[in-house]
PDB file of C-alpha atoms and ligand atoms in Angstrom:
ATOM      1  CA  MET C   1     -16.066  -1.945  18.027  1.00  0.00           C
ATOM      2  CA  ILE C   2     -14.875   1.220  15.942  1.00  0.00           C
ATOM      3  CA  ILE C   3     -10.833   0.260  15.019  1.00  0.00           C
ATOM      4  CA  ASP C   4      -9.278   3.532  16.064  1.00  0.00           C
ATOM      5  CA  GLY C   5      -7.216   3.747  12.779  1.00  0.00           C
ATOM      6  CA  LYS C   6      -5.672   7.228  13.844  1.00  0.00           C
ATOM      7  CA  ALA C   7      -4.422   6.201  17.327  1.00  0.00           C
ATOM      8  CA  ILE C   8      -2.978   3.214  15.743  1.00  0.00           C
ATOM      9  CA  ALA C   9      -0.963   5.357  13.450  1.00  0.00           C
ATOM     10  CA  ALA C  10       0.029   7.555  15.949  1.00  0.00           C
ATOM     11  CA  ARG C  11       1.453   4.531  17.799  1.00  0.00           C
ATOM     12  CA  VAL C  12       3.107   3.390  14.565  1.00  0.00           C
ATOM     13  CA  ARG C  13       4.822   6.739  13.769  1.00  0.00           C
ATOM     14  CA  ALA C  14       5.863   7.076  17.373  1.00  0.00           C
ATOM     15  CA  GLU C  15       7.459   3.649  16.768  1.00  0.00           C
ATOM     16  CA  ILE C  16       8.919   4.623  13.259  1.00  0.00           C
ATOM     17  CA  ALA C  17      10.580   7.994  15.271  1.00  0.00           C
ATOM     18  CA  GLU C  18      12.004   5.819  18.247  1.00  0.00           C
ATOM     19  CA  GLY C  19      14.060   3.521  15.542  1.00  0.00           C
ATOM     20  CA  VAL C  20      14.684   6.424  13.453  1.00  0.00           C
ATOM     21  CA  LYS C  21      16.584   8.051  16.395  1.00  0.00           C
ATOM     22  CA  ALA C  22      18.525   4.620  16.760  1.00  0.00           C
ATOM     23  CA  VAL C  23      19.502   4.085  13.497  1.00  0.00           C
ATOM     24  CA  VAL C  24      20.974   7.969  13.649  1.00  0.00           C
ATOM     25  CA  GLY C  25      22.393   6.676  16.852  1.00  0.00           C
ATOM     26  CA  ARG C  26      24.452   4.086  15.430  1.00  0.00           C
ATOM     27  CA  ALA C  27      24.731   4.836  11.521  1.00  0.00           C
ATOM     28  CA  GLY C  28      25.253   8.815  12.184  1.00  0.00           C
ATOM     29  CA  MET C  29      22.377   9.655   9.335  1.00  0.00           C
ATOM     30  CA  PRO C  30      19.005   9.012   9.174  1.00  0.00           C
ATOM     31  CA  PRO C  31      17.164   6.729   6.827  1.00  0.00           C
ATOM     32  CA  GLY C  32      15.867   8.373   3.856  1.00  0.00           C
ATOM     33  CA  LEU C  33      13.261   8.345   1.553  1.00  0.00           C
ATOM     34  CA  ALA C  34      13.101   9.483  -1.841  1.00  0.00           C
ATOM     35  CA  ALA C  35       9.301  10.021  -3.477  1.00  0.00           C
ATOM     36  CA  VAL C  36       8.930  10.630  -7.311  1.00  0.00           C
ATOM     37  CA  ARG C  37       5.801  12.150  -8.437  1.00  0.00           C
ATOM     38  CA  VAL C  38       5.587  12.576 -12.295  1.00  0.00           C
ATOM     39  CA  GLY C  39       2.816  15.181 -13.364  1.00  0.00           C
ATOM     40  CA  GLU C  40      -0.111  16.829 -11.170  1.00  0.00           C
ATOM     41  CA  ASP C  41      -2.640  14.142 -10.507  1.00  0.00           C
ATOM     42  CA  PRO C  42      -4.257  15.948  -7.525  1.00  0.00           C
ATOM     43  CA  ALA C  43      -4.651  12.699  -5.255  1.00  0.00           C
ATOM     44  CA  SER C  44      -0.665  11.790  -6.071  1.00  0.00           C
ATOM     45  CA  VAL C  45       0.010  15.573  -5.020  1.00  0.00           C
ATOM     46  CA  ILE C  46      -1.721  15.107  -1.590  1.00  0.00           C
ATOM     47  CA  TYR C  47      -0.452  11.656  -1.153  1.00  0.00           C
ATOM     48  CA  VAL C  48       3.498  12.797  -1.592  1.00  0.00           C
ATOM     49  CA  ARG C  49       2.758  15.713   0.264  1.00  0.00           C
ATOM     50  CA  ASN C  50       1.697  13.672   3.486  1.00  0.00           C
ATOM     51  CA  LYS C  51       4.755  10.979   2.661  1.00  0.00           C
ATOM     52  CA  ILE C  52       7.069  13.866   3.098  1.00  0.00           C
ATOM     53  CA  LYS C  53       5.266  15.167   5.796  1.00  0.00           C
ATOM     54  CA  ALA C  54       5.142  12.076   7.820  1.00  0.00           C
ATOM     55  CA  CYS C  55       8.965  11.532   6.943  1.00  0.00           C
ATOM     56  CA  LYS C  56      10.021  14.823   8.446  1.00  0.00           C
ATOM     57  CA  GLU C  57       7.917  14.359  11.549  1.00  0.00           C
ATOM     58  CA  ALA C  58       9.677  10.501  12.246  1.00  0.00           C
ATOM     59  CA  GLY C  59      13.432  12.262  11.770  1.00  0.00           C
ATOM     60  CA  LEU C  60      13.785  10.626   8.529  1.00  0.00           C
ATOM     61  CA  GLY C  61      15.661  12.007   5.414  1.00  0.00           C
ATOM     62  CA  SER C  62      13.471  13.094   2.635  1.00  0.00           C
ATOM     63  CA  PHE C  63      13.904  13.701  -0.937  1.00  0.00           C
ATOM     64  CA  GLU C  64      10.586  14.862  -3.058  1.00  0.00           C
ATOM     65  CA  HIS C  65      11.370  14.596  -6.800  1.00  0.00           C
ATOM     66  CA  VAL C  66       8.664  16.437  -9.009  1.00  0.00           C
ATOM     67  CA  LEU C  67       8.230  15.698 -12.369  1.00  0.00           C
ATOM     68  CA  PRO C  68       6.460  17.336 -15.650  1.00  0.00           C
ATOM     69  CA  GLU C  69       3.813  14.887 -17.031  1.00  0.00           C
ATOM     70  CA  ARG C  70       5.360  15.471 -20.432  1.00  0.00           C
ATOM     71  CA  THR C  71       8.954  13.605 -18.598  1.00  0.00           C
ATOM     72  CA  THR C  72      10.146  11.124 -20.750  1.00  0.00           C
ATOM     73  CA  GLN C  73      10.402   7.354 -19.861  1.00  0.00           C
ATOM     74  CA  GLU C  74      14.133   7.602 -20.186  1.00  0.00           C
ATOM     75  CA  ASP C  75      14.592  10.678 -17.937  1.00  0.00           C
ATOM     76  CA  LEU C  76      12.424   8.792 -15.160  1.00  0.00           C
ATOM     77  CA  LEU C  77      14.442   5.850 -15.249  1.00  0.00           C
ATOM     78  CA  GLY C  78      17.789   8.076 -15.268  1.00  0.00           C
ATOM     79  CA  LEU C  79      16.244   9.392 -11.905  1.00  0.00           C
ATOM     80  CA  LEU C  80      15.333   5.881 -10.768  1.00  0.00           C
ATOM     81  CA  SER C  81      19.255   4.707 -11.564  1.00  0.00           C
ATOM     82  CA  ARG C  82      20.371   7.763  -9.897  1.00  0.00           C
ATOM     83  CA  LEU C  83      18.446   7.195  -6.732  1.00  0.00           C
ATOM     84  CA  ASN C  84      19.488   3.457  -6.746  1.00  0.00           C
ATOM     85  CA  ALA C  85      23.024   4.379  -6.527  1.00  0.00           C
ATOM     86  CA  ASP C  86      22.377   7.617  -3.663  1.00  0.00           C
ATOM     87  CA  ARG C  87      23.869   6.332  -0.423  1.00  0.00           C
ATOM     88  CA  ARG C  88      21.529   9.161   1.615  1.00  0.00           C
ATOM     89  CA  VAL C  89      18.254   7.122   0.155  1.00  0.00           C
ATOM     90  CA  HIS C  90      17.317   4.014   1.486  1.00  0.00           C
ATOM     91  CA  GLY C  91      13.957   3.749   0.188  1.00  0.00           C
ATOM     92  CA  ILE C  92      12.037   4.731  -2.994  1.00  0.00           C
ATOM     93  CA  LEU C  93       8.679   5.528  -3.304  1.00  0.00           C
ATOM     94  CA  VAL C  94       7.387   6.024  -7.177  1.00  0.00           C
ATOM     95  CA  GLN C  95       3.851   7.293  -6.563  1.00  0.00           C
ATOM     96  CA  LEU C  96       1.468   5.413  -9.009  1.00  0.00           C
ATOM     97  CA  PRO C  97      -0.409   6.081 -11.620  1.00  0.00           C
ATOM     98  CA  LEU C  98       2.169   7.081 -13.878  1.00  0.00           C
ATOM     99  CA  PRO C  99       1.081   9.251 -16.913  1.00  0.00           C
ATOM    100  CA  LYS C 100       0.272   7.209 -19.797  1.00  0.00           C
ATOM    101  CA  HIS C 101       3.016   7.106 -21.902  1.00  0.00           C
ATOM    102  CA  ILE C 102       5.521   5.740 -19.499  1.00  0.00           C
ATOM    103  CA  ASP C 103       5.633   2.103 -19.112  1.00  0.00           C
ATOM    104  CA  ALA C 104       4.575   1.619 -15.263  1.00  0.00           C
ATOM    105  CA  ASP C 105       6.316  -1.755 -15.363  1.00  0.00           C
ATOM    106  CA  ARG C 106       9.968  -0.742 -17.058  1.00  0.00           C
ATOM    107  CA  VAL C 107       9.982   1.702 -13.906  1.00  0.00           C
ATOM    108  CA  ILE C 108       8.741  -0.622 -11.379  1.00  0.00           C
ATOM    109  CA  ASP C 109      11.442  -2.829 -12.387  1.00  0.00           C
ATOM    110  CA  LEU C 110      14.013  -0.926 -12.331  1.00  0.00           C
ATOM    111  CA  VAL C 111      13.885   0.332  -8.097  1.00  0.00           C
ATOM    112  CA  ALA C 112      16.405  -1.723  -6.297  1.00  0.00           C
ATOM    113  CA  PRO C 113      14.790  -4.534  -4.573  1.00  0.00           C
ATOM    114  CA  GLU C 114      16.366  -3.197  -1.593  1.00  0.00           C
ATOM    115  CA  LYS C 115      15.136   0.179  -1.882  1.00  0.00           C
ATOM    116  CA  ASP C 116      11.591  -0.683  -3.438  1.00  0.00           C
ATOM    117  CA  VAL C 117       9.663   0.319   0.365  1.00  0.00           C
ATOM    118  CA  ASP C 118       6.327  -0.673  -1.587  1.00  0.00           C
ATOM    119  CA  GLY C 119       7.338  -4.070  -2.310  1.00  0.00           C
ATOM    120  CA  PHE C 120       5.771  -3.470  -5.624  1.00  0.00           C
ATOM    121  CA  GLY C 121       8.946  -5.123  -7.390  1.00  0.00           C
ATOM    122  CA  PRO C 122       9.362  -8.510  -8.921  1.00  0.00           C
ATOM    123  CA  ARG C 123      11.830  -9.795  -6.582  1.00  0.00           C
ATOM    124  CA  ASN C 124       9.533  -8.286  -3.575  1.00  0.00           C
ATOM    125  CA  VAL C 125       6.343  -9.915  -4.693  1.00  0.00           C
ATOM    126  CA  ALA C 126       8.294 -13.157  -5.235  1.00  0.00           C
ATOM    127  CA  ALA C 127       9.626 -12.967  -1.923  1.00  0.00           C
ATOM    128  CA  LEU C 128       6.057 -12.393  -0.500  1.00  0.00           C
ATOM    129  CA  THR C 129       4.878 -15.455  -2.355  1.00  0.00           C
ATOM    130  CA  MET C 130       7.634 -17.852  -1.562  1.00  0.00           C
ATOM    131  CA  GLY C 131       7.407 -17.022   2.144  1.00  0.00           C
ATOM    132  CA  ARG C 132      10.819 -15.315   2.147  1.00  0.00           C
ATOM    133  CA  PRO C 133      11.972 -12.315   3.826  1.00  0.00           C
ATOM    134  CA  GLY C 134      11.442  -9.210   1.770  1.00  0.00           C
ATOM    135  CA  LEU C 135      10.043  -5.630   1.946  1.00  0.00           C
ATOM    136  CA  ARG C 136       6.056  -5.702   2.054  1.00  0.00           C
ATOM    137  CA  PRO C 137       3.430  -3.643   0.374  1.00  0.00           C
ATOM    138  CA  CYS C 138       2.705  -1.129   2.802  1.00  0.00           C
ATOM    139  CA  THR C 139      -1.113  -0.511   2.592  1.00  0.00           C
ATOM    140  CA  PRO C 140      -1.784  -4.867   3.544  1.00  0.00           C
ATOM    141  CA  SER C 141       0.716  -4.504   5.927  1.00  0.00           C
ATOM    142  CA  GLY C 142      -1.024  -1.458   7.718  1.00  0.00           C
ATOM    143  CA  CYS C 143      -4.435  -3.589   7.374  1.00  0.00           C
ATOM    144  CA  ILE C 144      -2.803  -6.508   9.413  1.00  0.00           C
ATOM    145  CA  ARG C 145      -1.853  -4.134  11.872  1.00  0.00           C
ATOM    146  CA  LEU C 146      -5.268  -3.213  12.350  1.00  0.00           C
ATOM    147  CA  LEU C 147      -6.493  -6.715  12.998  1.00  0.00           C
ATOM    148  CA  ASP C 148      -3.620  -7.231  15.062  1.00  0.00           C
ATOM    149  CA  GLU C 149      -4.509  -4.252  17.112  1.00  0.00           C
ATOM    150  CA  ALA C 150      -8.326  -5.178  17.458  1.00  0.00           C
ATOM    151  CA  GLU C 151      -6.768  -8.351  18.393  1.00  0.00           C
ATOM    152  CA  THR C 152      -8.511 -10.514  15.455  1.00  0.00           C
ATOM    153  CA  PRO C 153      -7.825 -13.899  15.576  1.00  0.00           C
ATOM    154  CA  LEU C 154      -6.351 -14.816  12.083  1.00  0.00           C
ATOM    155  CA  GLN C 155      -5.603 -18.415  12.174  1.00  0.00           C
ATOM    156  CA  GLY C 156      -7.990 -20.657  10.818  1.00  0.00           C
ATOM    157  CA  ALA C 157     -10.421 -17.345  10.263  1.00  0.00           C
ATOM    158  CA  ARG C 158     -12.380 -17.046   7.215  1.00  0.00           C
ATOM    159  CA  ALA C 159     -10.913 -14.362   5.384  1.00  0.00           C
ATOM    160  CA  LEU C 160     -12.337 -12.652   2.544  1.00  0.00           C
ATOM    161  CA  VAL C 161     -10.432  -9.731   0.577  1.00  0.00           C
ATOM    162  CA  VAL C 162     -12.798  -8.020  -1.870  1.00  0.00           C
ATOM    163  CA  GLY C 163     -10.207  -6.881  -4.964  1.00  0.00           C
ATOM    164  CA  ARG C 164      -7.401  -8.615  -6.851  1.00  0.00           C
ATOM    165  CA  SER C 165      -4.541  -5.359  -7.269  1.00  0.00           C
ATOM    166  CA  LEU C 166      -0.818  -5.662  -7.139  1.00  0.00           C
ATOM    167  CA  ILE C 167      -1.231  -2.917  -4.728  1.00  0.00           C
ATOM    168  CA  VAL C 168      -3.799  -4.203  -2.484  1.00  0.00           C
ATOM    169  CA  GLY C 169      -6.029  -6.781  -2.897  1.00  0.00           C
ATOM    170  CA  LYS C 170      -3.015  -9.848  -4.016  1.00  0.00           C
ATOM    171  CA  PRO C 171      -0.732  -8.690  -1.348  1.00  0.00           C
ATOM    172  CA  MET C 172      -3.864  -8.829   1.447  1.00  0.00           C
ATOM    173  CA  ALA C 173      -4.481 -12.080   0.213  1.00  0.00           C
ATOM    174  CA  LEU C 174      -0.860 -13.445   0.673  1.00  0.00           C
ATOM    175  CA  LEU C 175      -0.445 -11.867   3.829  1.00  0.00           C
ATOM    176  CA  LEU C 176      -3.548 -13.226   5.454  1.00  0.00           C
ATOM    177  CA  LEU C 177      -2.407 -16.677   3.825  1.00  0.00           C
ATOM    178  CA  GLU C 178       0.933 -16.308   5.477  1.00  0.00           C
ATOM    179  CA  ARG C 179      -0.699 -15.965   9.401  1.00  0.00           C
ATOM    180  CA  ASN C 180      -2.860 -18.802   8.466  1.00  0.00           C
ATOM    181  CA  ALA C 181      -6.338 -18.101   7.733  1.00  0.00           C
ATOM    182  CA  THR C 182      -8.550 -19.710   5.079  1.00  0.00           C
ATOM    183  CA  VAL C 183      -8.487 -16.877   2.450  1.00  0.00           C
ATOM    184  CA  THR C 184     -10.956 -16.007  -0.665  1.00  0.00           C
ATOM    185  CA  VAL C 185     -10.375 -13.353  -2.995  1.00  0.00           C
ATOM    186  CA  ALA C 186     -13.142 -11.569  -4.791  1.00  0.00           C
ATOM    187  CA  HIS C 187     -13.203  -9.657  -7.705  1.00  0.00           C
ATOM    188  CA  SER C 188     -15.524  -8.110 -10.280  1.00  0.00           C
ATOM    189  CA  ARG C 189     -16.657 -11.205 -11.546  1.00  0.00           C
ATOM    190  CA  THR C 190     -17.160 -13.124  -8.552  1.00  0.00           C
ATOM    191  CA  ARG C 191     -20.692 -14.636  -8.919  1.00  0.00           C
ATOM    192  CA  ASP C 192     -22.352 -14.045  -5.682  1.00  0.00           C
ATOM    193  CA  LEU C 193     -20.112 -11.397  -3.094  1.00  0.00           C
ATOM    194  CA  ALA C 194     -23.081 -11.330  -0.555  1.00  0.00           C
ATOM    195  CA  ALA C 195     -22.932 -14.888   0.309  1.00  0.00           C
ATOM    196  CA  GLU C 196     -18.800 -14.640   0.165  1.00  0.00           C
ATOM    197  CA  VAL C 197     -19.018 -11.915   2.605  1.00  0.00           C
ATOM    198  CA  GLY C 198     -21.817 -13.622   5.071  1.00  0.00           C
ATOM    199  CA  GLN C 199     -19.399 -16.629   5.094  1.00  0.00           C
ATOM    200  CA  ALA C 200     -16.343 -14.393   5.915  1.00  0.00           C
ATOM    201  CA  ASP C 201     -14.778 -13.572   9.756  1.00  0.00           C
ATOM    202  CA  VAL C 202     -12.774 -11.294   8.636  1.00  0.00           C
ATOM    203  CA  VAL C 203     -13.247  -8.966   5.361  1.00  0.00           C
ATOM    204  CA  VAL C 204     -10.771  -6.806   3.815  1.00  0.00           C
ATOM    205  CA  ALA C 205     -12.800  -4.406   0.687  1.00  0.00           C
ATOM    206  CA  ALA C 206     -10.396  -2.873  -1.796  1.00  0.00           C
ATOM    207  CA  ILE C 207     -12.671  -1.855  -4.421  1.00  0.00           C
ATOM    208  CA  GLY C 208     -12.397   2.101  -4.992  1.00  0.00           C
ATOM    209  CA  ARG C 209     -16.863   1.998  -4.682  1.00  0.00           C
ATOM    210  CA  ALA C 210     -18.236   3.048  -2.073  1.00  0.00           C
ATOM    211  CA  GLU C 211     -21.107   1.282  -0.435  1.00  0.00           C
ATOM    212  CA  LEU C 212     -20.595  -1.721  -2.666  1.00  0.00           C
ATOM    213  CA  ILE C 213     -20.972  -4.496   0.292  1.00  0.00           C
ATOM    214  CA  LYS C 214     -23.565  -3.959   2.262  1.00  0.00           C
ATOM    215  CA  GLY C 215     -23.862  -3.672   6.182  1.00  0.00           C
ATOM    216  CA  ALA C 216     -26.905  -6.480   6.163  1.00  0.00           C
ATOM    217  CA  TRP C 217     -24.495  -8.766   4.154  1.00  0.00           C
ATOM    218  CA  ILE C 218     -21.642  -8.812   7.299  1.00  0.00           C
ATOM    219  CA  LYS C 219     -21.589 -11.902   9.659  1.00  0.00           C
ATOM    220  CA  PRO C 220     -22.130 -10.669  13.119  1.00  0.00           C
ATOM    221  CA  GLY C 221     -19.102 -10.643  14.924  1.00  0.00           C
ATOM    222  CA  ALA C 222     -17.091  -9.960  11.977  1.00  0.00           C
ATOM    223  CA  THR C 223     -13.966  -7.782  11.516  1.00  0.00           C
ATOM    224  CA  VAL C 224     -14.337  -5.388   8.472  1.00  0.00           C
ATOM    225  CA  ILE C 225     -11.169  -3.509   7.023  1.00  0.00           C
ATOM    226  CA  ASP C 226     -12.270  -0.522   4.702  1.00  0.00           C
ATOM    227  CA  VAL C 227      -9.061   0.106   2.492  1.00  0.00           C
ATOM    228  CA  GLY C 228     -11.289   2.239   0.216  1.00  0.00           C
ATOM    229  CA  MET C 229     -10.608   6.209  -0.447  1.00  0.00           C
ATOM    230  CA  ASN C 230     -14.192   6.795  -1.319  1.00  0.00           C
ATOM    231  CA  ARG C 231     -17.104   9.153  -0.547  1.00  0.00           C
ATOM    232  CA  PRO C 232     -20.439   7.684  -0.788  1.00  0.00           C
ATOM    233  CA  SER C 233     -22.776   9.552  -3.028  1.00  0.00           C
ATOM    234  CA  ARG C 234     -25.246  11.660  -1.634  1.00  0.00           C
ATOM    235  CA  THR C 235     -28.719  12.574  -2.924  1.00  0.00           C
ATOM    236  CA  CYS C 236     -30.281  15.799  -1.890  1.00  0.00           C
TER     237      CYS C 236
HETATM  238  P1  NAP X 301      -8.022  -1.324  -8.335  1.00  0.00           P
HETATM  239  O1  NAP X 301      -6.858  -1.640  -8.800  1.00  0.00           O
HETATM  240  O2  NAP X 301      -8.983  -0.634  -9.162  1.00  0.00           O
HETATM  241  O3  NAP X 301      -8.973  -2.535  -8.043  1.00  0.00           O
HETATM  242  C1  NAP X 301     -10.130  -2.979  -7.477  1.00  0.00           C
HETATM  243  C2  NAP X 301     -10.352  -4.179  -7.384  1.00  0.00           C
HETATM  244  O4  NAP X 301     -11.916  -4.185  -7.093  1.00  0.00           O
HETATM  245  C3  NAP X 301     -10.508  -4.982  -8.658  1.00  0.00           C
HETATM  246  O5  NAP X 301      -9.448  -6.238  -8.176  1.00  0.00           O
HETATM  247  C4  NAP X 301     -11.543  -5.177  -9.090  1.00  0.00           C
HETATM  248  O6  NAP X 301     -11.794  -6.491  -9.971  1.00  0.00           O
HETATM  249  C5  NAP X 301     -12.344  -5.336  -7.953  1.00  0.00           C
HETATM  250  N1  NAP X 301     -13.975  -4.603  -8.084  1.00  0.00           N
HETATM  251  C6  NAP X 301     -14.210  -3.638  -8.624  1.00  0.00           C
HETATM  252  N2  NAP X 301     -15.791  -3.903  -8.835  1.00  0.00           N
HETATM  253  C7  NAP X 301     -16.167  -4.543  -8.043  1.00  0.00           C
HETATM  254  C8  NAP X 301     -17.287  -5.469  -7.884  1.00  0.00           C
HETATM  255  N3  NAP X 301     -18.103  -5.215  -8.110  1.00  0.00           N
HETATM  256  N4  NAP X 301     -17.417  -6.713  -7.135  1.00  0.00           N
HETATM  257  C9  NAP X 301     -16.234  -7.429  -6.415  1.00  0.00           C
HETATM  258  N5  NAP X 301     -14.945  -6.883  -6.700  1.00  0.00           N
HETATM  259  C10 NAP X 301     -15.079  -5.601  -7.709  1.00  0.00           C
HETATM  260  O7  NAP X 301      -7.853  -0.375  -7.011  1.00  0.00           O
HETATM  261  P2  NAP X 301      -6.890  -0.489  -6.075  1.00  0.00           P
HETATM  262  O8  NAP X 301      -5.689   0.029  -6.273  1.00  0.00           O
HETATM  263  O9  NAP X 301      -6.598  -2.134  -5.115  1.00  0.00           O
HETATM  264  O10 NAP X 301      -7.258   0.197  -4.548  1.00  0.00           O
HETATM  265  C11 NAP X 301      -8.622  -0.324  -4.316  1.00  0.00           C
HETATM  266  C12 NAP X 301      -9.288   0.807  -2.808  1.00  0.00           C
HETATM  267  O11 NAP X 301      -8.085   1.197  -2.482  1.00  0.00           O
HETATM  268  C13 NAP X 301      -9.362   2.405  -3.823  1.00  0.00           C
HETATM  269  O12 NAP X 301     -10.050   2.872  -3.141  1.00  0.00           O
HETATM  270  C14 NAP X 301      -8.065   2.961  -3.337  1.00  0.00           C
HETATM  271  O13 NAP X 301      -7.700   4.520  -3.697  1.00  0.00           O
HETATM  272  C15 NAP X 301      -7.638   2.523  -2.191  1.00  0.00           C
HETATM  273  N6  NAP X 301      -6.494   2.287  -1.693  1.00  0.00           N
HETATM  274  C16 NAP X 301      -6.253   2.667  -0.426  1.00  0.00           C
HETATM  275  C17 NAP X 301      -5.049   2.655  -0.032  1.00  0.00           C
HETATM  276  C18 NAP X 301      -4.452   3.479   1.308  1.00  0.00           C
HETATM  277  O14 NAP X 301      -3.584   3.346   2.089  1.00  0.00           O
HETATM  278  N7  NAP X 301      -5.667   3.377   2.418  1.00  0.00           N
HETATM  279  C19 NAP X 301      -3.784   2.248  -0.512  1.00  0.00           C
HETATM  280  C20 NAP X 301      -4.154   2.105  -1.903  1.00  0.00           C
HETATM  281  C21 NAP X 301      -5.079   1.752  -2.476  1.00  0.00           C
HETATM  282  P3  NAP X 301     -11.365  -6.807 -11.369  1.00  0.00           P
HETATM  283  O15 NAP X 301      -9.910  -7.606 -11.025  1.00  0.00           O
HETATM  284  O16 NAP X 301     -12.445  -8.216 -11.488  1.00  0.00           O
HETATM  285  O17 NAP X 301     -11.593  -5.892 -12.025  1.00  0.00           O
END
């Protein structure tokens, strides 16, 4: 069975649009999302454009801030301080990666925890780790939604997360643990990835390299979520 991500995404967007209408009815204004991009990384240009488009379609307020590659750290931190204080802005996304001369940790640390909709800041990471309420990172939360839509039993299931980034792998493992799965995290130093995959009822792959996990490794009946955004290499 193929999990139809596009159909599920359309349902999520419709739910959000309903939620936005309810907020507008109560508060008289929509929640607003500010997206900040520094430089012209081609993938980032597309991601931010899509986020702004999705906001508009859902009726959310959106504020796009595009800064040149040469922006100084102080200028970026200044913008974030202003967005933290802006009452029209309820969520702030800083598109990663940032140019090398900018200290991404300082940027992530400055976003107000209640506006840190990516859930990358220390307060929200701690909340996830401690099982407290907080903003959860969107990509792994989306994976949980896909697993739920596919009616994948998670309680007691053996779940394997391949990848241990702050953005996907680590929060994914914690969200699966929150759902009572028995979680293993594999990474580039894992000794026998095929054996780990072969035992898993649920595999979430967030590696950044296509076709690293072979279909033959997957346990029959297992559920697989491929987070990777990469094209398989083609030989002509
Ligand atoms: P990342 O920071 O580059 O992390 C990749 C992870 O894969 C690392 O933990 C690395 O292990 C592990 N890895 C690399 N080679 C491996 C190997 N041979 N065996 C086992 N593990 C290996 O990437 P990321 O930010 O987590 O993103 C992962 C993928 O998800 C990318 O393709 C990205 O484009 C995609 N992504 C998609 C979405 C979405 O919304 N769909 C969102 C974010 C990211 P080490 O830690 O040991 O180096």
